[in-house]
Coordinates of C-alpha atoms in Angstrom, one line a residue:
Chain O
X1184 CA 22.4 -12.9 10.7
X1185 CA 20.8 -16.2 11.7
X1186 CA 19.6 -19.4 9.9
X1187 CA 16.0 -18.4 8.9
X1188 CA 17.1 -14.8 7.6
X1189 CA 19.4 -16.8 5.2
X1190 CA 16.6 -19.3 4.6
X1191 CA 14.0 -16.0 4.2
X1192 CA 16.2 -13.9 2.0
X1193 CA 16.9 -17.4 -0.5
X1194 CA 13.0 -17.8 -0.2
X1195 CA 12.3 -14.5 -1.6
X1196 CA 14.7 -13.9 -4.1
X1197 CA 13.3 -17.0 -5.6
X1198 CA 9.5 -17.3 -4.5
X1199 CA 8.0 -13.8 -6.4
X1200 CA 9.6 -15.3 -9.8
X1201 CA 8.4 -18.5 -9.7
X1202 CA 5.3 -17.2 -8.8
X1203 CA 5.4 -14.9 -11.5
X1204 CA 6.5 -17.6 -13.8
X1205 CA 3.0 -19.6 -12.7
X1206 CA 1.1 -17.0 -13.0
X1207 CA 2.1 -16.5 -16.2
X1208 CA 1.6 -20.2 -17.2
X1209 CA -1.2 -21.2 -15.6
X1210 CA -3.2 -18.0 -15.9
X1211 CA -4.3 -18.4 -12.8
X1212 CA -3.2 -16.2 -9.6
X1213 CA -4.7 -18.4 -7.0
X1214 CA -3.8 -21.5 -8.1
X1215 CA -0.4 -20.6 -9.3
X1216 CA 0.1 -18.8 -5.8
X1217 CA -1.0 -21.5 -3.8
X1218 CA 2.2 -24.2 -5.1
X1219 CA 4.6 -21.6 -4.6
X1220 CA 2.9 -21.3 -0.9
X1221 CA 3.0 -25.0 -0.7
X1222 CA 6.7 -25.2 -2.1
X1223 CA 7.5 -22.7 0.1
X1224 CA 5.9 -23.9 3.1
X1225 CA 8.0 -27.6 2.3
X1226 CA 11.5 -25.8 2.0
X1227 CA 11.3 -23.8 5.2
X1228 CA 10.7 -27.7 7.1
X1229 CA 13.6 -29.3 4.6
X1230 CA 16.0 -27.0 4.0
X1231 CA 17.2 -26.0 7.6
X1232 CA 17.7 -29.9 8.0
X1233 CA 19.2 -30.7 4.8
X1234 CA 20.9 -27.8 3.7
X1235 CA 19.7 -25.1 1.2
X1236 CA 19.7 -27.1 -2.6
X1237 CA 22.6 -25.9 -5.1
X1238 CA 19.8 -24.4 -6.9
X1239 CA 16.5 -23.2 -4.7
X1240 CA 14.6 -22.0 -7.6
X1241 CA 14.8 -25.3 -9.2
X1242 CA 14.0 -27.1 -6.5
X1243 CA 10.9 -24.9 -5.6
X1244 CA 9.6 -25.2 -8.8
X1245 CA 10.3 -29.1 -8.7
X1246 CA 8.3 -29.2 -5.6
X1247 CA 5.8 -26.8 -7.2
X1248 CA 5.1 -28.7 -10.1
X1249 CA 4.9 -32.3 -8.5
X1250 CA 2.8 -30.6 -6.1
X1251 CA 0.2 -28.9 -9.1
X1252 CA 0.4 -32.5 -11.1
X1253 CA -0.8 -34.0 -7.4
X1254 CA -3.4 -31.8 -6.6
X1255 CA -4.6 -29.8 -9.8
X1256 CA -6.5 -32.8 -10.9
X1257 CA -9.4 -31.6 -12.0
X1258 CA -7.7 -28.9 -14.0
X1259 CA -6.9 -31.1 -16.5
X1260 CA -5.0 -28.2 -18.9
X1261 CA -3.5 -26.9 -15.8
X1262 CA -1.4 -30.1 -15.1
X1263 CA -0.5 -30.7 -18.8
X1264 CA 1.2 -26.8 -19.4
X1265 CA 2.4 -28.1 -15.6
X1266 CA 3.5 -30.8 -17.2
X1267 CA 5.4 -29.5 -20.2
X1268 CA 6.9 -26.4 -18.4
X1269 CA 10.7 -26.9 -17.7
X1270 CA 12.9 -23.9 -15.9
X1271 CA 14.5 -22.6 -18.8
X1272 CA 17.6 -22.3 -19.1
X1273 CA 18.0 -18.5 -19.6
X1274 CA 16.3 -16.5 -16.6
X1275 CA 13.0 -15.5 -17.6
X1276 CA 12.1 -12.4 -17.7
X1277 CA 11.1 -10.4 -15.0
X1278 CA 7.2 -11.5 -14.1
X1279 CA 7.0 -10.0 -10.4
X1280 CA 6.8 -6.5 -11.7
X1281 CA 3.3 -7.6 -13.0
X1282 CA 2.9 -9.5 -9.6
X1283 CA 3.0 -6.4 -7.5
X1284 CA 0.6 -4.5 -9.8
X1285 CA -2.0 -7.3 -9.2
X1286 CA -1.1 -7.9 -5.5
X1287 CA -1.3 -3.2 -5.4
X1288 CA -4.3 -3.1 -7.8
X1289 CA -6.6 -0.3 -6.3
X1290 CA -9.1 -2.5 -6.3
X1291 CA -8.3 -4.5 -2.9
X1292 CA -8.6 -3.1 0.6
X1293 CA -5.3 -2.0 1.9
X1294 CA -4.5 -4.8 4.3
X1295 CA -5.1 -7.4 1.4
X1296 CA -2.5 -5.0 -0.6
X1297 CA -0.4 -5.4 2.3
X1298 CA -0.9 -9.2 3.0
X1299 CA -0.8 -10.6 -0.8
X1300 CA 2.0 -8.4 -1.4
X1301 CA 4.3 -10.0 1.4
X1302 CA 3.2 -13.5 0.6
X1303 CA 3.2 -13.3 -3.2
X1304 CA 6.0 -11.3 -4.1
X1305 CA 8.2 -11.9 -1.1
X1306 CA 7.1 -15.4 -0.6
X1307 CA 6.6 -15.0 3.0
X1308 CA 4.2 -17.7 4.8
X1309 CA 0.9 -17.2 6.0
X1310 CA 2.1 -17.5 9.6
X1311 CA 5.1 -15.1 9.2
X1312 CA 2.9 -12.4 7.6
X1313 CA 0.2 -12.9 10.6
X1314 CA 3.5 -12.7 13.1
X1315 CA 4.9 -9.6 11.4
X1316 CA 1.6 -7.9 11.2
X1317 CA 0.8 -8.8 14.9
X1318 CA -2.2 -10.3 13.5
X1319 CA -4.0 -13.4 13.9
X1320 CA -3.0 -16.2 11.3
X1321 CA -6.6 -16.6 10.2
X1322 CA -7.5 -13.2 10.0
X1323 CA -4.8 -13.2 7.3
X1324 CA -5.1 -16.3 6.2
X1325 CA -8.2 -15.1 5.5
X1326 CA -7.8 -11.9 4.1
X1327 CA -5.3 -13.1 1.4
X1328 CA -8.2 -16.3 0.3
X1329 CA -10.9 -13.7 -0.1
X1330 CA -8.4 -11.3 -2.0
X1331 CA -7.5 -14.3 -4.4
X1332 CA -10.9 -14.5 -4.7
X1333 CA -11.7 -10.9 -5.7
X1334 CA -8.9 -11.5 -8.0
X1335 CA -10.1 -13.9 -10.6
X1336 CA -13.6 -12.8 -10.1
X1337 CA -13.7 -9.5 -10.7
X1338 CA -10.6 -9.6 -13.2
X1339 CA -8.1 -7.7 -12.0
X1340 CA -5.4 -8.2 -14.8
X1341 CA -2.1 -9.4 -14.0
X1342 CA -0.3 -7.1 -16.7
X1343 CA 1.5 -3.5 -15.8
X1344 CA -0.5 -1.0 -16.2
X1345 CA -0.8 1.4 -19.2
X1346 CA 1.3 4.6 -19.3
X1347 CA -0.9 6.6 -18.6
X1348 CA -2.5 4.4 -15.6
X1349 CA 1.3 3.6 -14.2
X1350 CA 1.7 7.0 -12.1
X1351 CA -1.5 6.2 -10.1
X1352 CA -0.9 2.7 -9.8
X1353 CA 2.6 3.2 -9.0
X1354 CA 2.0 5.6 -6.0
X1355 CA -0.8 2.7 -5.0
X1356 CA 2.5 0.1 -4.8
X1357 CA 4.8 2.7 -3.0
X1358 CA 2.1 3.2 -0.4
X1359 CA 2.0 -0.5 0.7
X1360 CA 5.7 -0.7 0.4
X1361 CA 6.0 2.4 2.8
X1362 CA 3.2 1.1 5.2
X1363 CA 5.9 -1.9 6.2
X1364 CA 8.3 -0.1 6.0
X1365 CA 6.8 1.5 8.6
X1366 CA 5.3 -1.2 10.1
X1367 CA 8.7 -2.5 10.8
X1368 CA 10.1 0.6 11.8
X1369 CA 7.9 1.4 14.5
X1370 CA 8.1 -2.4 16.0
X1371 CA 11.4 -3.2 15.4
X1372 CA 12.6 -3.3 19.1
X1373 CA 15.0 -5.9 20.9
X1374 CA 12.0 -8.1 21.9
X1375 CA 10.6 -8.2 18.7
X1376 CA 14.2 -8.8 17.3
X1377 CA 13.4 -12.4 16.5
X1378 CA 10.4 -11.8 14.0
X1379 CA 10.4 -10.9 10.7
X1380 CA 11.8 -7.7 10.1
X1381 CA 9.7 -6.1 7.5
X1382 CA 11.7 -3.2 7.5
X1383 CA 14.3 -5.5 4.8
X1384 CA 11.4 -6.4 2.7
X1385 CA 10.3 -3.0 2.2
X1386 CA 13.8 -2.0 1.1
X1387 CA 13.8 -5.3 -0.8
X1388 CA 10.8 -4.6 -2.5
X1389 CA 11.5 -0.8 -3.4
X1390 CA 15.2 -2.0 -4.5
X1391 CA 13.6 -4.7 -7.0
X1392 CA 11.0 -2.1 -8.2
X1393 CA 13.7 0.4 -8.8
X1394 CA 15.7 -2.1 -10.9
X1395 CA 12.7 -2.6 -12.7
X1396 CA 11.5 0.8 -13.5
X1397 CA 14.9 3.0 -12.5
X1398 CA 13.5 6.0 -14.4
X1399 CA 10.7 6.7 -11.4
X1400 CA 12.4 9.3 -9.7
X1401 CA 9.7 8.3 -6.5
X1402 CA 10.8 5.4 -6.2
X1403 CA 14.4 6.3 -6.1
X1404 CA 13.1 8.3 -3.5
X1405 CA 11.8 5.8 -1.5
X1406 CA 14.4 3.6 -1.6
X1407 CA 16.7 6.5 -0.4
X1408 CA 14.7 7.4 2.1
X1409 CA 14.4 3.5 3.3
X1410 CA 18.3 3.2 3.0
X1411 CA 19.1 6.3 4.9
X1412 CA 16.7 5.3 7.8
X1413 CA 18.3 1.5 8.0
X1414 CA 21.7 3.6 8.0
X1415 CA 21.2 4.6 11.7
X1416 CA 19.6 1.2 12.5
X1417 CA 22.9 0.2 14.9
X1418 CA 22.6 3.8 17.2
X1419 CA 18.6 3.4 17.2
X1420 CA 18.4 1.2 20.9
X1421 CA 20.5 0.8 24.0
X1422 CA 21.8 -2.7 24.6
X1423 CA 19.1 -3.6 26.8
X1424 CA 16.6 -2.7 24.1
X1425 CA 15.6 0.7 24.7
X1426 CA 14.8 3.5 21.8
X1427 CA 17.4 6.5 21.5
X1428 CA 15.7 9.3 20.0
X1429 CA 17.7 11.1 17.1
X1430 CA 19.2 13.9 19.3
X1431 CA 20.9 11.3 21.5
X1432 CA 21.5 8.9 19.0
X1433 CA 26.1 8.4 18.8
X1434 CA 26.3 9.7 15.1
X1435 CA 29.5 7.1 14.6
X1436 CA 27.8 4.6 14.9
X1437 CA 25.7 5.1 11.8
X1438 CA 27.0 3.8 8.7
X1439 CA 27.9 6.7 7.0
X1440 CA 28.9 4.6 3.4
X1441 CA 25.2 3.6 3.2
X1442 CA 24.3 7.4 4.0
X1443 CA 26.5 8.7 1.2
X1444 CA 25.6 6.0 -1.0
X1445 CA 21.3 7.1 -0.3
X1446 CA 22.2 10.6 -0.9
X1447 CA 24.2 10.0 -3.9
X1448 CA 21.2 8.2 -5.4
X1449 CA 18.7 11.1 -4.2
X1450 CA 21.0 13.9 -5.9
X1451 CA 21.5 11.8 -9.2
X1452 CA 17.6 11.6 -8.8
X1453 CA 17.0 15.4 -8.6
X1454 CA 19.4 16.2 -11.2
X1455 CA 17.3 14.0 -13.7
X1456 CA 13.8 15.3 -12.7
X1457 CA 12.2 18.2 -11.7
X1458 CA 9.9 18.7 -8.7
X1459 CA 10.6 16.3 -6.4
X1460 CA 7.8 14.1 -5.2
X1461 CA 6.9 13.4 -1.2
X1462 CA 9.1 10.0 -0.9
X1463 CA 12.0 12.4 -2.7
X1464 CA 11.4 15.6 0.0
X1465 CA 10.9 12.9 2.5
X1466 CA 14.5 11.3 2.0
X1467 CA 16.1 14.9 1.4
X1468 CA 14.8 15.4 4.9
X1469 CA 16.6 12.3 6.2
X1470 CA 19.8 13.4 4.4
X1471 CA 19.7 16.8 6.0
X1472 CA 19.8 14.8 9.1
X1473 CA 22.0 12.1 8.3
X1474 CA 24.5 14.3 7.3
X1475 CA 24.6 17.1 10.5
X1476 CA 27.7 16.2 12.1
X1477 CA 25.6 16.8 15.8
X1478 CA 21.8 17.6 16.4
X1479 CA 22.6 20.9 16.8
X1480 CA 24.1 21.4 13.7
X1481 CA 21.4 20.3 11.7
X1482 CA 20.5 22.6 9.0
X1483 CA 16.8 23.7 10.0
X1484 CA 16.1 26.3 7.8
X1485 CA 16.9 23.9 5.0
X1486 CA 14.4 21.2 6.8
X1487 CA 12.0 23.4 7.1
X1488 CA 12.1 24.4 3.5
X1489 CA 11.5 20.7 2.4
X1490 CA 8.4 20.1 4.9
X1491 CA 6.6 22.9 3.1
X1492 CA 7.2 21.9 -0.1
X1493 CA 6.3 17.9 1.3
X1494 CA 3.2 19.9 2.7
X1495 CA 2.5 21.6 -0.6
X1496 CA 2.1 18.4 -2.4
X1497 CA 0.2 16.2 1.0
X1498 CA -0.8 18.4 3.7
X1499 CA -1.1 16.2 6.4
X1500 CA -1.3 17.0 10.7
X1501 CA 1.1 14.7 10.9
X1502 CA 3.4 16.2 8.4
X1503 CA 2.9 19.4 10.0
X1504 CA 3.6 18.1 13.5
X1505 CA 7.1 17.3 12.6
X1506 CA 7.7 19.9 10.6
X1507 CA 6.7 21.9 14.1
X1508 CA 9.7 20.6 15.6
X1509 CA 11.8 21.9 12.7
X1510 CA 9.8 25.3 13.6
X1511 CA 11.1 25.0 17.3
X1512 CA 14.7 25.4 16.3
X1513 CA 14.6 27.8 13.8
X1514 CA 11.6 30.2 15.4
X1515 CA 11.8 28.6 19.3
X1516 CA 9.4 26.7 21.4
X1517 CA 6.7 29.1 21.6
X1518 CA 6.1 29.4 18.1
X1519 CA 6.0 26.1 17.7
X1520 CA 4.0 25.1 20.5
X1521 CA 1.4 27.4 19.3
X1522 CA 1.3 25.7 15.4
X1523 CA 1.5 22.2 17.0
X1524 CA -1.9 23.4 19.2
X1525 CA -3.7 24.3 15.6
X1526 CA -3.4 20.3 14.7
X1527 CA -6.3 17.8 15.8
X1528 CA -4.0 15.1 16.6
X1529 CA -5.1 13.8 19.6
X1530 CA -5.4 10.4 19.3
X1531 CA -1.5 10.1 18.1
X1532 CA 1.1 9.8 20.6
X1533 CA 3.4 11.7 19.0
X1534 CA 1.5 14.9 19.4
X1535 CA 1.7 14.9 23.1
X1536 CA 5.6 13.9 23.5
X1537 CA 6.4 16.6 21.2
X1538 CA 3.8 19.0 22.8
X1539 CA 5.6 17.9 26.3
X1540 CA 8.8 18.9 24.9
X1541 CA 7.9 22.1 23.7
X1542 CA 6.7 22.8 27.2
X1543 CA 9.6 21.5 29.0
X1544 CA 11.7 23.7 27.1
X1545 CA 9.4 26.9 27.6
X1546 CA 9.4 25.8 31.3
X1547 CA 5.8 24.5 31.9
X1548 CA 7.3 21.6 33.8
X1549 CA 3.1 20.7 34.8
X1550 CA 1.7 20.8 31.5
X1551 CA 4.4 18.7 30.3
X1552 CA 4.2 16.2 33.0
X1553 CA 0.3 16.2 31.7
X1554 CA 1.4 15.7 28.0
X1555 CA 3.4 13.2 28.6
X1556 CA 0.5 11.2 30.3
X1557 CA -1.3 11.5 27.8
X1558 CA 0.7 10.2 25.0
X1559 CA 2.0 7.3 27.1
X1560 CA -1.7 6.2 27.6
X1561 CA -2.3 6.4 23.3
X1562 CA 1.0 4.1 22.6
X1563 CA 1.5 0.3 21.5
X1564 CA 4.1 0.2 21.0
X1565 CA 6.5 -0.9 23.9
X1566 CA 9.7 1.1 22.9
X1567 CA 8.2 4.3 22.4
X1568 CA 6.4 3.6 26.3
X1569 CA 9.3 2.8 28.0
X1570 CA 10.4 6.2 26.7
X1571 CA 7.8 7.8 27.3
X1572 CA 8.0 6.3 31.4
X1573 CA 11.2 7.2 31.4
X1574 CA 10.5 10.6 31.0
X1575 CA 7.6 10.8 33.2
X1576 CA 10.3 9.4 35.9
X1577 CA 12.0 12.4 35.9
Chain W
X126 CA -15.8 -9.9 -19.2
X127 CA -19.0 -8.6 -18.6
X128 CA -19.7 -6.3 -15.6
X129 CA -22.6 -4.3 -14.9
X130 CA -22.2 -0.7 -14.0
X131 CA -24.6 0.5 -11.6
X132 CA -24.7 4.4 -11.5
X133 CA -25.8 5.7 -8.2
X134 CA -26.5 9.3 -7.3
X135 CA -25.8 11.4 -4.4
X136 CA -28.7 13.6 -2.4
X137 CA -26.2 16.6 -3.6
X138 CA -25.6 15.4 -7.5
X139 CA -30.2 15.5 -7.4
X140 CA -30.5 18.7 -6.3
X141 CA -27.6 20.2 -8.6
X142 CA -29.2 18.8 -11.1
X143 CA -32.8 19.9 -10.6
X144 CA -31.3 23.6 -10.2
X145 CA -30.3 23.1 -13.8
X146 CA -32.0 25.4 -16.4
X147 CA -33.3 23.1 -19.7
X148 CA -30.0 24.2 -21.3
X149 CA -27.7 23.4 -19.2
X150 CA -29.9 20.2 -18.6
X151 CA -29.6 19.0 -22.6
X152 CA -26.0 19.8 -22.5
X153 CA -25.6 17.4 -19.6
X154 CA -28.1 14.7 -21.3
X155 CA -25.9 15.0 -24.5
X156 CA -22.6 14.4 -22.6
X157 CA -24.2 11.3 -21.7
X158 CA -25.1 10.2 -24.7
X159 CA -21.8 10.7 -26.2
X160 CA -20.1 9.1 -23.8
X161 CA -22.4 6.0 -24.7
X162 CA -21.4 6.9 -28.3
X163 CA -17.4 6.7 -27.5
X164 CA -17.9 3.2 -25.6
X165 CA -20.6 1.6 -28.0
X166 CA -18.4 -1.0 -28.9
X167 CA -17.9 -2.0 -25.3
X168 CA -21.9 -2.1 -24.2
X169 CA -23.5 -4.9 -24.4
X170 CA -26.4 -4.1 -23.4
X171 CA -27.1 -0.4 -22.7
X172 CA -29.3 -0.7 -19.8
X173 CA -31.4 1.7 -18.2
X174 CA -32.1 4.9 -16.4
X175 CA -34.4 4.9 -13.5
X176 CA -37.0 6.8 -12.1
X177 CA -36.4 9.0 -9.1
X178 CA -36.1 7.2 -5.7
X179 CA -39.6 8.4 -4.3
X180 CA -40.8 6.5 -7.0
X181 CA -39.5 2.8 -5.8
X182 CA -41.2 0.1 -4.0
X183 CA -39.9 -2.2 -1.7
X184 CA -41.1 -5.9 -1.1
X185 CA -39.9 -8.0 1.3
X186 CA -40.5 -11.7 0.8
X187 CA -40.4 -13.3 4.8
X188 CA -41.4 -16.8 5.5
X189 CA -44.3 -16.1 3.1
X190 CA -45.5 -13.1 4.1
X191 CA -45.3 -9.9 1.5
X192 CA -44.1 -6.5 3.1
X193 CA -44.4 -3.7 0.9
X194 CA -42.9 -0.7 1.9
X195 CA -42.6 2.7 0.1
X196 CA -39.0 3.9 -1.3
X197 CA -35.5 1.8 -1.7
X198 CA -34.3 -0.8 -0.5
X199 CA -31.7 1.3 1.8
X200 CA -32.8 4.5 3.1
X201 CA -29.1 6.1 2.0
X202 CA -28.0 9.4 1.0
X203 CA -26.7 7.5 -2.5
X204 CA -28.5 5.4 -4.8
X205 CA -28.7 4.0 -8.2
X206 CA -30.2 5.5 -10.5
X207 CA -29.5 3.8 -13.6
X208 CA -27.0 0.3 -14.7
X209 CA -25.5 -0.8 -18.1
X210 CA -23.9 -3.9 -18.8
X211 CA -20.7 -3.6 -20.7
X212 CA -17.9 -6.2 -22.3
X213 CA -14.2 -5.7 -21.6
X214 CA -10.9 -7.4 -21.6
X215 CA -11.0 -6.6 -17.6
X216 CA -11.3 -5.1 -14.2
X217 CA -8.9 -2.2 -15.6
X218 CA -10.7 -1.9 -18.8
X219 CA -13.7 -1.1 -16.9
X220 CA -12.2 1.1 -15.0
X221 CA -10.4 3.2 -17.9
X222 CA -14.1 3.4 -19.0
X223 CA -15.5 4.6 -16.5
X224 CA -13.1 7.6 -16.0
X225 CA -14.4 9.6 -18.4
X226 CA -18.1 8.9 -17.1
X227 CA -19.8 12.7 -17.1
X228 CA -22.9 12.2 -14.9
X229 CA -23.5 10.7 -11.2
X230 CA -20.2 10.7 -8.9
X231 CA -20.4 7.5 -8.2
X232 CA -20.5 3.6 -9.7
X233 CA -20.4 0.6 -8.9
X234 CA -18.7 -2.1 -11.0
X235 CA -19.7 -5.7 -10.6
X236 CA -18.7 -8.9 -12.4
X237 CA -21.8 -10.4 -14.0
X238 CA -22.1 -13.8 -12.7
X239 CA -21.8 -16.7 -15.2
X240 CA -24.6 -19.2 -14.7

């Protein structure tokens, strides 16, 4: 653990309630978010020089409020509720559950979900988000002005929604948490090691949310299914930074507390609600793994059970790619090969290694060669390439 | 707030509708009205229905110039066909309201702007 994930993990434990606490105040999203930005933006150049303060949420919302007094002068009610406002005493009550509605509402394009969410809610700068994302910092700079905007002009509320609203919006939230999780997943690799790892936000977020609403049996799920993927984070890369696949990954080196701990939560989960939902078969399908003592002892049949009940509720190609690999070891290679050629997947990397497999293993050394071309030429992402080389090496 | 809600029709929504017999037709009419009926209280001003698309006229003011064209504006497989301007607490009022909308697949929701 270095310096700025100290300095990050202060920053966000503290940034989403003060911004929440603005919000709240001022009534204003945009201009409530832009002095916790500001604030924020300060304490990342003060604090690694003099120290993190006694108490960083008091000092954020010291800065934040000097800061709204300075430059909210036209606003004249804004700077005297500023003005009046002191930290209370007692923590406030929880305002960032209402935060991520607004930053999830339905009503904004995905990557302004995505964007808003990690710089509102876990008070990430501008320039991380656009570092993380692998995006320009003016295309996200961007993207989160013009979300603000859409905000206060089309009122979108900043309230949770209604009971009967709160499924849909919910599964709108766990989507953008899972899109970083995944995100981070995919990119975490030793180069990229010094970035922000978005993979500890999105468990962040989905642990916060799951304190706030611990009856939502999804997004227990999630957060098992998060917790259980971070468990084998230490056997996922050689030293020198290369990706070990599942099957080769050195099962000690997984941390087996966190696994039972995930599990624990997913079976206390099931036991309190019927039919599971797809972040709940999702994370039962990382258990089954997580707990086989070797690859080849993984319970398939039991694997293959869960994809199609996941499939049941989202069919998806790529769900059904994965679950043909499930299919390989419980029917063989063949069979497999032939339900992975039904999918239109060819655009996705993934679909070609595991096709090459499939015919490496039935023997069609050629073809698989061919395969493996193919999804080396559709990947990004430098981890899964050097793989992917490494295979077409041999 | 006030938004206006434009109700736009697809090619497909037309022509299911035109296969309608004059029964099914007034059933679908009084749907609508009913659902006007349920949101009275949140319409401030109840706007209109429009004619058909072959019936609209284009004009294109340029540098002076008036080009008049037959048909809409966009030469699209969906188009409004009607608007009403409604009065709610916000963008998830509006959307609640909307929900139970019986006619036209789609609408648009727009903020009216405050001049």
């Amino acid at each position: 653990m270095n310096t700025d994930d100290e300095l990050a993990r202060v920053v966000r434990d503290h940034a989403g309630r003060l911004a929440g606490s603005l919000v709240s105040l001022l009534g204003d999203f945009s201009a409530a978010e832009d002095l916790v930005q500001d604030a924020v933006e300060i304490a990342l150049k003060r604090w690694p020089v003099e120290g993190v303060p006694d108490r960083p949420d008091a000092w954020l919302f010291t800065v934040a409020k000097r800061r709204g007094l300075d430059v909210l002068r036209r606003q004249q009610n804004y700077r005297s509720k500023l003005a009046a406002f002191e930290p209370p005493v007692q923590p406030p009550p929880d305002d960032r559950l209402r935060l991520i509605f607004t930053c999830c509402h339905p009503a904004l394009a995905r990557e302004a979900q995505v964007a808003l969410t990690l710089r509102v809610v876990c008070g990430l700068t501008t320039a991380q988000i656009a570092a993380a994302l692998l995006a320009s910092e003016s295309a996200v700079a961007q993207r989160i002005t013009r979300a603000k905007r859409k905000i206060t002009d089309a009122g979108i509320p900043y309230r949770i929604p209604r009971d009967d609203e709160l499924p849909e919006r919910l599964t709108e939230v766990l989507t953008v948490i899972y899109l970083l999780f995944n995100e981070g997943y995919l990119s975490s690799t030793a180069e990229r090691a010094h970035s922000r790892d978005l993979v500890d936000d999105a468990e962040w977020l989905t642990a916060l949310l799951h304190g706030l609403l611990p009856n939502e049996p999804e997004v227990a799920g999630l957060l098992a299914l998060i917790r259980l993927h971070r468990a084998r984070t230490a056997a996922r890369f050689t030293p020198a930074g290369d990706l070990i696949l599942l099957e080769d990954q050195d099962r000690t080196l997984w941390d087996h507390a966190a696994i039972a701990e995930a599990t624990a939560l997913l079976t206390r989960t099931a036991h309190r609600h019927h039919a599971p939902g797809p972040y709940q078969l999702q994370a039962a399908i990382a258990a089954c793994h997580s707990e086989a003592p070797t690859w080849s002892e993984t319970d398939w049949p039991q694997i293959l059970v869960l994809y199609d009940m996941l499939l049941t509720l989202q069919p998806s190609p790529v769900t059904c790619l994965h679950r043909s690999i499930a299919v390989s070891y419980v029917e063989g290679s063949a069979v497999a090969l032939a339900e992975l050629d039904q999918l239109a997947l060819d655009s996705y990397p993934l679909f070609h290694a595991t096709r090459a497999q499939f015919l490496r293993e039935l023997g069609r050394n050629a073809e698989a060669r061919q395969a493996d071309e193919l999804a080396a030429e559709r990947t990004a992402n430098p981890a899964q390439l050097d793989l992917l080389r490494e295979r077409l090496a041999h | 707030m006030k938004y206006v809600l434009m109700f736009i029709e697809t090619e497909e929504f037309a022509k299911e509708f035109e296969a309608k017999g004059p029964a099914e037709r007034e059933e679908a009419y009084r749907r609508v009205y009913q659902w006007f009926d349920d949101h009275r209280d949140k319409i401030s001003d109840r706007g209109q229905k429009l004619q058909g698309r072959e019936t609209a006229t284009t004009v294109r003011l340029d540098g002076g110039a008036l080009m008049t064209t037959d048909g809409p504006f966009i030469e699209g497989k969906e188009v409004v066909s009607g608007f009403t301007e409604i009065d709610v607490e916000d963008l998830d009022e509006a959307l609640r309201m909307v929900r139970t909308w019986p006619a036209c697949p789609v609408i648009e929701i727009r903020p009216v702007a405050e001049m």
